[in-house]
Amino acid sequence: MTETKTATERINIERLMSKIEALGQVGGLPGGGVCRLALTDEDKAGRDLVVSWMKELGLKVTVDEVGNIIGIRAGRTDGAPFLMGSHIDTVRTGGYYDGNYGVLGGLEVIACLNDARITTEIPVGVGVFTNEEGARFAPDMLGSLAHQGQLDKEAALGAVSIDGKVLRDELVRIGYMGTEPVGSMRAAGYVELHIEQGPVLEREGITIGAVEGVQGISWTEVNIKGVSNHAGTTPMSMRCDAAYCAARIAVFVRELALRMGRRQVATVGAITVWPNLVNVVANRAKLTVDLRNTDNELLKQAEAELAAFLEQLKQDEKVGIETRKLARFEPVDFAPEMIDLVEREARALGFSVKRMPSGAGHDAQAFAPNCPTGMIFVPSVRGISHNIEEHTEPKDLEAGANVLLRVVLNRAGSAA
Ligand code: GLV
Ligand code: MN
Ligand code: MN
């Protein structure tokens, strides 16, 4: 009976698309795309909508002490659930699919199980994890890390946002400071459906990515202290120019990545200078450096080279430079059994598959040390993400969600 169910059930793409589009309207931007930064009013509205859908599907919904929302569908037996999930917070210029697809794809799988009156052997759930993006609070993956006991609850609650708010206060303000203890729940397994957010699948004409793991991520905030002075009267040799130093760092990390080659990437995505005026040498600059590599030793090398460059810059330009680590994740490998399963189920549905690493961070990496974990990627049109033009074709969204359904039926067992 398990075989028959597994082989015949299919997700309903119209139902999935209508949820993706409805959630995309929450925090929708005038030119398209979404801004739903973690724990803002828009995030609250998105959470409320997803919780209402979870309840309509008959899930038992809990909210934990850092705001993670988990909806559980009972199985024939109690015990640790097999979880799907992702996030619904977005970057400031987000699209409809990053994170949202994994959550809503999970709900679509639940709807299919309901329609087919399938009772799985073990419970099945969908998680919505707090602040995956890290665009408002650091670190990224904050909620899933706390959920899997890898980030201390107090550290998570004490995180301060880019707009100076404490995470605990923001959770209370939007009504998502839950009571479910965080850090102790262990899943029987975890699978996350996600858009690739890069160009590989589209370029190679492949429908499904069986994700092997996530590359290492290092985020550093750099604070530079210079001296304000008159732009017209101060000789070039007498400046302590914080804006110039910020620019030098941005150029350095780009050249570093190009020099190291292979999988090293480097980004300065945020720069603020003070007083930010046309005729004043900047006395202060703050910037972020995002370094990533699939090889932890090479990532350490990039970090060491950045540190040496900052030391030299400090001396050469007579500025103060202080750094603060915002996030550091070693590369994560997913369970071979889950990678194999994603590949097998995709092929059983007739889809082309490629095994590949993830360039982006994901909630799945928080689960990987604790339970068999995997991810399913689908193509991103033109490889664009963290951009309002992020897009994936409905046929690919449908393909990925059908693979998710089969993975869930395989791991949770369809008992009836
Ligand atoms: C999350 O989207 C990240 O990889 O930065
Ligand atoms: Mn994401
Ligand atoms: Mn993202």
CSV table of C-alpha atoms and ligand atoms in Angstrom, one decimal:
chain,number,residue,atom,x,y,z
A,1,MET,CA,0.0,0.0,0.0
A,2,THR,CA,2.9,2.3,0.8
A,3,GLU,CA,4.2,1.8,-2.7
A,4,THR,CA,0.9,2.7,-4.4
A,5,LYS,CA,0.4,5.9,-2.4
A,6,THR,CA,4.0,7.0,-2.9
A,7,ALA,CA,3.8,6.4,-6.6
A,8,THR,CA,0.5,8.1,-7.3
A,9,GLU,CA,0.1,11.1,-5.0
A,10,ARG,CA,0.8,14.5,-6.6
A,11,ILE,CA,0.9,18.0,-5.3
A,12,ASN,CA,-1.6,20.6,-6.5
A,13,ILE,CA,0.4,23.4,-8.2
A,14,GLU,CA,-2.6,25.8,-8.4
A,15,ARG,CA,-3.1,25.5,-4.7
A,16,LEU,CA,0.6,26.0,-4.0
A,17,MET,CA,0.8,29.0,-6.4
A,18,SER,CA,-2.2,30.7,-4.8
A,19,LYS,CA,-0.5,30.6,-1.4
A,20,ILE,CA,2.9,31.8,-2.8
A,21,GLU,CA,1.1,34.7,-4.4
A,22,ALA,CA,-1.0,35.5,-1.3
A,23,LEU,CA,2.1,35.5,1.0
A,24,GLY,CA,4.0,37.6,-1.6
A,25,GLN,CA,1.4,40.3,-1.1
A,26,VAL,CA,2.3,40.6,2.6
A,27,GLY,CA,5.1,43.3,2.6
A,28,GLY,CA,4.8,43.5,-1.2
A,29,LEU,CA,6.9,46.2,-2.8
A,30,PRO,CA,5.5,48.7,-5.3
A,31,GLY,CA,7.7,47.3,-8.2
A,32,GLY,CA,7.2,43.7,-7.2
A,33,GLY,CA,9.0,41.5,-4.7
A,34,VAL,CA,8.7,41.6,-0.9
A,35,CYS,CA,10.2,43.3,2.1
A,36,ARG,CA,9.4,41.2,5.2
A,37,LEU,CA,12.4,41.7,7.5
A,38,ALA,CA,12.4,39.4,10.5
A,39,LEU,CA,10.0,40.4,13.3
A,40,THR,CA,8.7,43.5,11.6
A,41,ASP,CA,4.9,44.2,11.3
A,42,GLU,CA,5.1,42.6,7.8
A,43,ASP,CA,6.7,39.5,9.3
A,44,LYS,CA,3.9,39.3,11.9
A,45,ALA,CA,1.3,39.6,9.1
A,46,GLY,CA,3.0,36.8,7.1
A,47,ARG,CA,3.3,34.6,10.2
A,48,ASP,CA,-0.4,35.1,11.0
A,49,LEU,CA,-1.4,34.1,7.5
A,50,VAL,CA,0.8,30.9,7.5
A,51,VAL,CA,-0.5,30.0,11.0
A,52,SER,CA,-4.1,30.4,9.7
A,53,TRP,CA,-3.2,28.0,6.9
A,54,MET,CA,-1.6,25.5,9.3
A,55,LYS,CA,-4.8,25.5,11.4
A,56,GLU,CA,-7.0,25.1,8.3
A,57,LEU,CA,-4.9,22.0,7.5
A,58,GLY,CA,-5.5,20.6,11.0
A,59,LEU,CA,-2.0,21.0,12.2
A,60,LYS,CA,-1.2,21.4,15.9
A,61,VAL,CA,0.7,24.7,16.0
A,62,THR,CA,3.2,25.7,18.6
A,63,VAL,CA,5.4,28.8,18.9
A,64,ASP,CA,8.7,28.4,20.8
A,65,GLU,CA,10.7,30.9,23.0
A,66,VAL,CA,12.5,32.4,20.0
A,67,GLY,CA,9.4,32.6,17.8
A,68,ASN,CA,9.8,29.5,15.6
A,69,ILE,CA,6.4,28.2,14.5
A,70,ILE,CA,6.0,24.4,14.2
A,71,GLY,CA,2.9,22.8,12.8
A,72,ILE,CA,2.6,19.0,13.4
A,73,ARG,CA,0.3,16.5,11.8
A,74,ALA,CA,-0.1,13.4,13.9
A,75,GLY,CA,1.1,10.0,12.8
A,76,ARG,CA,0.0,6.5,13.7
A,77,THR,CA,2.7,6.5,16.4
A,78,ASP,CA,3.9,9.4,18.6
A,79,GLY,CA,7.5,10.5,18.8
A,80,ALA,CA,9.9,12.7,16.9
A,81,PRO,CA,8.4,14.1,13.7
A,82,PHE,CA,9.8,14.2,10.3
A,83,LEU,CA,10.1,17.9,9.5
A,84,MET,CA,9.9,20.1,6.4
A,85,GLY,CA,10.3,23.8,6.6
A,86,SER,CA,12.2,27.0,5.9
A,87,HIS,CA,11.7,30.7,6.6
A,88,ILE,CA,9.3,33.5,5.6
A,89,ASP,CA,11.5,36.5,6.6
A,90,THR,CA,13.0,38.1,3.5
A,91,VAL,CA,15.9,40.5,2.8
A,92,ARG,CA,14.8,44.1,2.1
A,93,THR,CA,14.6,43.4,-1.7
A,94,GLY,CA,13.3,39.8,-1.5
A,95,GLY,CA,11.4,37.7,-3.9
A,96,TYR,CA,8.4,35.4,-3.5
A,97,TYR,CA,10.3,32.2,-3.3
A,98,ASP,CA,13.3,32.3,-1.0
A,99,GLY,CA,12.2,30.4,2.1
A,100,ASN,CA,8.5,30.8,1.4
A,101,TYR,CA,8.6,28.0,-1.2
A,102,GLY,CA,9.9,25.6,1.4
A,103,VAL,CA,7.3,26.5,4.0
A,104,LEU,CA,4.4,26.6,1.5
A,105,GLY,CA,5.6,23.5,-0.3
A,106,GLY,CA,5.6,21.8,3.1
A,107,LEU,CA,2.0,22.9,3.6
A,108,GLU,CA,1.1,21.6,0.2
A,109,VAL,CA,2.5,18.2,1.1
A,110,ILE,CA,0.3,18.2,4.2
A,111,ALA,CA,-2.7,19.1,2.1
A,112,CYS,CA,-2.0,16.2,-0.2
A,113,LEU,CA,-1.7,13.8,2.8
A,114,ASN,CA,-5.1,15.1,4.0
A,115,ASP,CA,-6.7,14.8,0.6
A,116,ALA,CA,-5.5,11.2,0.2
A,117,ARG,CA,-6.4,10.4,3.9
A,118,ILE,CA,-2.9,9.1,4.4
A,119,THR,CA,-1.8,8.5,8.0
A,120,THR,CA,1.9,8.5,8.2
A,121,GLU,CA,3.7,6.2,10.5
A,122,ILE,CA,5.4,9.0,12.4
A,123,PRO,CA,4.2,12.6,12.8
A,124,VAL,CA,5.1,15.0,10.0
A,125,GLY,CA,5.6,18.7,10.5
A,126,VAL,CA,6.4,22.1,8.9
A,127,GLY,CA,8.6,24.6,10.6
A,128,VAL,CA,8.8,28.4,10.0
A,129,PHE,CA,12.1,29.5,11.5
A,130,THR,CA,12.8,33.0,12.9
A,131,ASN,CA,15.3,35.3,11.2
A,132,GLU,CA,16.9,32.9,8.7
A,133,GLU,CA,18.1,35.8,6.5
A,134,GLY,CA,20.2,37.5,9.1
A,135,ALA,CA,19.3,40.7,7.2
A,136,ARG,CA,17.9,42.4,10.4
A,137,PHE,CA,19.5,40.4,13.2
A,138,ALA,CA,22.7,38.4,13.3
A,139,PRO,CA,23.4,35.6,13.0
A,140,ASP,CA,21.4,34.3,10.1
A,141,MET,CA,19.6,30.9,10.8
A,142,LEU,CA,19.1,32.2,14.3
A,143,GLY,CA,15.8,30.5,14.9
A,144,SER,CA,16.8,27.1,13.5
A,145,LEU,CA,20.1,27.1,15.3
A,146,ALA,CA,18.3,27.8,18.7
A,147,HIS,CA,15.8,25.2,17.8
A,148,GLN,CA,18.5,22.6,17.3
A,149,GLY,CA,20.4,23.5,20.5
A,150,GLN,CA,23.2,25.2,18.6
A,151,LEU,CA,22.6,28.7,19.7
A,152,ASP,CA,22.0,29.7,23.3
A,153,LYS,CA,18.4,31.0,23.9
A,154,GLU,CA,19.6,34.1,25.7
A,155,ALA,CA,22.1,34.9,23.0
A,156,ALA,CA,19.3,34.6,20.4
A,157,LEU,CA,16.9,36.7,22.5
A,158,GLY,CA,19.6,39.4,23.1
A,159,ALA,CA,20.4,39.9,19.4
A,160,VAL,CA,20.3,43.5,18.4
A,161,SER,CA,18.9,44.5,15.0
A,162,ILE,CA,20.3,46.9,12.4
A,163,ASP,CA,17.7,49.4,13.6
A,164,GLY,CA,18.7,49.0,17.3
A,165,LYS,CA,15.9,46.8,18.5
A,166,VAL,CA,16.4,43.7,20.8
A,167,LEU,CA,15.0,40.5,19.4
A,168,ARG,CA,13.2,39.6,22.6
A,169,ASP,CA,11.3,42.9,22.5
A,170,GLU,CA,10.4,42.5,18.9
A,171,LEU,CA,9.1,39.0,19.5
A,172,VAL,CA,6.9,40.3,22.3
A,173,ARG,CA,5.8,43.3,20.3
A,174,ILE,CA,4.5,41.2,17.4
A,175,GLY,CA,3.0,38.5,19.6
A,176,TYR,CA,5.4,35.7,18.7
A,177,MET,CA,7.2,35.2,22.0
A,178,GLY,CA,6.0,31.6,22.4
A,179,THR,CA,6.1,29.3,25.4
A,180,GLU,CA,7.3,26.1,23.8
A,181,PRO,CA,10.8,25.4,25.2
A,182,VAL,CA,13.4,26.0,22.5
A,183,GLY,CA,16.5,23.8,22.0
A,184,SER,CA,15.3,20.4,22.9
A,185,MET,CA,13.1,19.2,20.0
A,186,ARG,CA,14.8,16.5,17.9
A,187,ALA,CA,13.3,15.7,14.6
A,188,ALA,CA,13.4,12.2,13.0
A,189,GLY,CA,14.7,13.9,9.9
A,190,TYR,CA,14.5,17.3,8.1
A,191,VAL,CA,14.2,18.1,4.4
A,192,GLU,CA,14.0,21.7,3.0
A,193,LEU,CA,12.7,22.6,-0.4
A,194,HIS,CA,14.3,25.7,-1.8
A,195,ILE,CA,15.1,27.6,-4.9
A,196,GLU,CA,18.7,27.3,-6.0
A,197,GLN,CA,19.3,31.1,-5.9
A,198,GLY,CA,22.2,30.6,-8.4
A,199,PRO,CA,22.6,29.9,-12.1
A,200,VAL,CA,23.8,26.2,-12.2
A,201,LEU,CA,20.5,24.2,-12.7
A,202,GLU,CA,19.1,26.6,-15.3
A,203,ARG,CA,22.4,26.8,-17.2
A,204,GLU,CA,22.7,23.0,-17.3
A,205,GLY,CA,19.0,22.4,-18.0
A,206,ILE,CA,18.5,20.3,-14.9
A,207,THR,CA,15.2,20.3,-12.9
A,208,ILE,CA,16.3,19.1,-9.4
A,209,GLY,CA,19.3,19.7,-7.3
A,210,ALA,CA,20.1,17.1,-4.7
A,211,VAL,CA,22.0,19.3,-2.2
A,212,GLU,CA,25.1,17.8,-0.7
A,213,GLY,CA,25.8,20.4,1.9
A,214,VAL,CA,26.2,24.1,2.6
A,215,GLN,CA,29.4,26.1,2.2
A,216,GLY,CA,31.1,27.8,5.2
A,217,ILE,CA,30.0,31.3,5.9
A,218,SER,CA,32.0,34.1,7.7
A,219,TRP,CA,30.3,37.5,8.4
A,220,THR,CA,32.4,40.3,9.9
A,221,GLU,CA,31.3,43.9,10.8
A,222,VAL,CA,34.2,46.4,10.4
A,223,ASN,CA,34.1,49.7,12.3
A,224,ILE,CA,36.5,52.4,11.1
A,225,LYS,CA,37.3,55.5,13.1
A,226,GLY,CA,38.9,58.5,11.2
A,227,VAL,CA,38.9,62.2,11.6
A,228,SER,CA,36.4,64.6,10.0
A,229,ASN,CA,37.9,67.5,8.2
A,230,HIS,CA,37.3,70.0,5.4
A,231,ALA,CA,37.3,68.4,2.0
A,232,GLY,CA,38.9,71.5,0.4
A,233,THR,CA,41.6,72.5,2.8
A,234,THR,CA,42.9,69.2,4.2
A,235,PRO,CA,46.0,68.0,2.2
A,236,MET,CA,45.7,64.4,1.0
A,237,SER,CA,48.7,63.4,3.1
A,238,MET,CA,47.0,64.7,6.3
A,239,ARG,CA,43.7,62.8,6.1
A,240,CYS,CA,42.4,60.0,8.3
A,241,ASP,CA,39.6,59.1,5.9
A,242,ALA,CA,37.2,56.4,7.0
A,243,ALA,CA,35.3,56.3,3.7
A,244,TYR,CA,38.5,55.8,1.8
A,245,CYS,CA,39.4,52.9,4.1
A,246,ALA,CA,35.9,51.3,3.6
A,247,ALA,CA,36.4,51.5,-0.1
A,248,ARG,CA,39.9,49.9,0.1
A,249,ILE,CA,38.4,47.0,2.1
A,250,ALA,CA,35.7,46.4,-0.5
A,251,VAL,CA,38.3,46.3,-3.3
A,252,PHE,CA,40.6,44.1,-1.2
A,253,VAL,CA,38.0,41.4,-0.6
A,254,ARG,CA,36.9,41.3,-4.2
A,255,GLU,CA,40.5,40.9,-5.4
A,256,LEU,CA,41.2,38.3,-2.6
A,257,ALA,CA,38.3,36.2,-3.9
A,258,LEU,CA,39.4,36.5,-7.5
A,259,ARG,CA,43.0,35.6,-6.5
A,260,MET,CA,41.9,32.6,-4.4
A,261,GLY,CA,39.6,31.5,-7.2
A,262,ARG,CA,37.7,28.2,-7.1
A,263,ARG,CA,34.8,28.5,-4.7
A,264,GLN,CA,35.9,31.6,-2.7
A,265,VAL,CA,33.3,34.4,-2.8
A,266,ALA,CA,33.5,37.7,-1.0
A,267,THR,CA,31.0,40.6,-0.6
A,268,VAL,CA,30.8,44.0,1.0
A,269,GLY,CA,27.0,44.4,1.0
A,270,ALA,CA,26.5,47.2,3.5
A,271,ILE,CA,28.5,50.4,4.0
A,272,THR,CA,27.5,53.4,6.1
A,273,VAL,CA,29.7,56.5,6.4
A,274,TRP,CA,29.4,59.5,8.7
A,275,PRO,CA,28.7,62.3,8.5
A,276,ASN,CA,27.9,61.3,4.9
A,277,LEU,CA,28.3,64.8,3.4
A,278,VAL,CA,29.9,65.9,0.1
A,279,ASN,CA,32.5,68.2,1.6
A,280,VAL,CA,33.5,66.4,4.8
A,281,VAL,CA,36.2,63.8,5.1
A,282,ALA,CA,34.3,60.9,6.8
A,283,ASN,CA,35.2,60.3,10.5
A,284,ARG,CA,33.4,57.0,10.7
A,285,ALA,CA,32.5,54.0,8.5
A,286,LYS,CA,30.8,50.7,9.2
A,287,LEU,CA,30.8,47.9,6.7
A,288,THR,CA,30.1,44.2,6.5
A,289,VAL,CA,32.3,41.5,4.9
A,290,ASP,CA,30.7,38.2,3.8
A,291,LEU,CA,33.2,35.5,3.0
A,292,ARG,CA,32.2,32.0,1.9
A,293,ASN,CA,34.0,28.8,0.8
A,294,THR,CA,33.1,25.1,0.7
A,295,ASP,CA,36.6,24.4,2.1
A,296,ASN,CA,37.0,25.5,5.7
A,297,GLU,CA,40.8,25.8,5.5
A,298,LEU,CA,40.5,28.1,2.5
A,299,LEU,CA,37.8,30.1,4.4
A,300,LYS,CA,40.2,30.5,7.3
A,301,GLN,CA,42.9,31.6,4.9
A,302,ALA,CA,40.6,34.3,3.5
A,303,GLU,CA,39.7,35.4,7.1
A,304,ALA,CA,43.4,35.6,8.0
A,305,GLU,CA,44.3,37.6,4.9
A,306,LEU,CA,41.5,40.1,5.6
A,307,ALA,CA,42.7,40.5,9.2
A,308,ALA,CA,46.3,41.2,8.0
A,309,PHE,CA,45.0,43.7,5.5
A,310,LEU,CA,43.0,45.5,8.1
A,311,GLU,CA,46.0,45.7,10.4
A,312,GLN,CA,48.1,47.2,7.6
A,313,LEU,CA,45.4,49.6,6.6
A,314,LYS,CA,45.1,50.8,10.2
A,315,GLN,CA,48.8,51.7,10.3
A,316,ASP,CA,49.0,53.2,6.8
A,317,GLU,CA,45.9,55.4,7.1
A,318,LYS,CA,46.2,56.2,10.9
A,319,VAL,CA,42.6,55.2,11.5
A,320,GLY,CA,41.1,53.0,14.2
A,321,ILE,CA,39.7,49.7,13.0
A,322,GLU,CA,37.6,47.3,15.2
A,323,THR,CA,35.9,44.1,14.0
A,324,ARG,CA,33.0,42.1,15.3
A,325,LYS,CA,32.1,38.6,14.2
A,326,LEU,CA,28.4,38.5,13.1
A,327,ALA,CA,28.3,34.9,12.0
A,328,ARG,CA,30.6,31.9,11.4
A,329,PHE,CA,29.5,28.6,10.1
A,330,GLU,CA,31.8,25.8,9.0
A,331,PRO,CA,30.8,23.9,5.8
A,332,VAL,CA,28.0,21.4,6.5
A,333,ASP,CA,27.6,18.0,4.8
A,334,PHE,CA,24.1,16.5,4.5
A,335,ALA,CA,23.4,12.9,5.2
A,336,PRO,CA,24.3,10.6,2.2
A,337,GLU,CA,21.1,8.7,2.7
A,338,MET,CA,19.1,11.9,2.2
A,339,ILE,CA,21.1,13.0,-0.8
A,340,ASP,CA,20.5,9.6,-2.3
A,341,LEU,CA,16.8,9.7,-1.5
A,342,VAL,CA,16.3,13.1,-3.1
A,343,GLU,CA,18.1,11.9,-6.2
A,344,ARG,CA,16.2,8.6,-6.4
A,345,GLU,CA,12.8,10.1,-5.9
A,346,ALA,CA,13.5,12.8,-8.4
A,347,ARG,CA,14.6,10.3,-11.0
A,348,ALA,CA,11.5,8.1,-10.2
A,349,LEU,CA,9.4,11.1,-11.3
A,350,GLY,CA,11.4,11.4,-14.5
A,351,PHE,CA,13.4,14.6,-13.6
A,352,SER,CA,17.0,15.3,-14.3
A,353,VAL,CA,19.1,15.6,-11.1
A,354,LYS,CA,22.4,17.1,-10.2
A,355,ARG,CA,24.2,16.7,-6.9
A,356,MET,CA,25.5,20.1,-5.8
A,357,PRO,CA,26.6,22.3,-2.8
A,358,SER,CA,24.5,25.2,-1.6
A,359,GLY,CA,26.0,28.7,-1.9
A,360,ALA,CA,23.4,30.2,0.4
A,361,GLY,CA,22.9,29.4,4.1
A,362,HIS,CA,19.8,27.5,5.1
A,363,ASP,CA,17.9,26.3,8.1
A,364,ALA,CA,18.7,22.8,7.1
A,365,GLN,CA,22.3,23.3,8.2
A,366,ALA,CA,21.2,23.7,11.8
A,367,PHE,CA,19.5,20.3,11.7
A,368,ALA,CA,22.3,18.4,9.9
A,369,PRO,CA,24.3,17.6,13.0
A,370,ASN,CA,21.3,16.2,14.8
A,371,CYS,CA,19.2,14.2,12.3
A,372,PRO,CA,19.3,12.9,8.7
A,373,THR,CA,19.0,16.1,6.7
A,374,GLY,CA,18.6,17.0,3.1
A,375,MET,CA,17.6,19.7,0.6
A,376,ILE,CA,15.8,19.8,-2.7
A,377,PHE,CA,16.7,22.7,-5.1
A,378,VAL,CA,14.8,23.9,-8.2
A,379,PRO,CA,16.2,26.3,-10.8
A,380,SER,CA,16.2,30.0,-10.3
A,381,VAL,CA,15.5,32.0,-13.6
A,382,ARG,CA,18.8,33.8,-14.5
A,383,GLY,CA,20.2,32.6,-11.2
A,384,ILE,CA,18.7,35.7,-9.5
A,385,SER,CA,17.8,35.9,-5.8
A,386,HIS,CA,17.8,38.4,-3.0
A,387,ASN,CA,16.3,40.6,-5.7
A,388,ILE,CA,12.7,41.4,-6.5
A,389,GLU,CA,13.1,39.8,-9.8
A,390,GLU,CA,13.7,36.4,-8.2
A,391,HIS,CA,11.6,33.8,-10.2
A,392,THR,CA,11.1,30.1,-10.6
A,393,GLU,CA,8.8,28.6,-13.3
A,394,PRO,CA,5.7,27.0,-11.9
A,395,LYS,CA,6.6,23.7,-13.6
A,396,ASP,CA,9.8,23.6,-11.6
A,397,LEU,CA,8.1,24.6,-8.4
A,398,GLU,CA,5.7,21.7,-9.0
A,399,ALA,CA,8.5,19.3,-9.7
A,400,GLY,CA,10.3,20.2,-6.5
A,401,ALA,CA,7.2,19.9,-4.4
A,402,ASN,CA,6.4,16.5,-5.8
A,403,VAL,CA,9.9,15.3,-4.9
A,404,LEU,CA,9.3,16.7,-1.4
A,405,LEU,CA,6.1,14.7,-1.2
A,406,ARG,CA,7.8,11.5,-2.1
A,407,VAL,CA,10.7,12.1,0.3
A,408,VAL,CA,8.2,12.7,3.1
A,409,LEU,CA,6.3,9.6,2.3
A,410,ASN,CA,9.5,7.6,2.2
A,411,ARG,CA,10.8,8.9,5.5
A,412,ALA,CA,7.6,9.1,7.5
A,413,GLY,CA,6.0,6.0,6.0
A,414,SER,CA,2.4,5.9,4.8
A,415,ALA,CA,0.7,3.5,7.1
A,416,ALA,CA,-2.9,3.9,5.7
B,1,GLV,C1,20.9,33.6,3.4
B,1,GLV,O1,20.1,33.8,2.5
B,1,GLV,C2,22.3,33.7,3.1
B,1,GLV,O2,22.9,32.7,2.6
B,1,GLV,O3,22.8,34.8,3.3
B,2,MN,MN,16.3,31.0,2.1
B,3,MN,MN,17.8,34.4,1.5
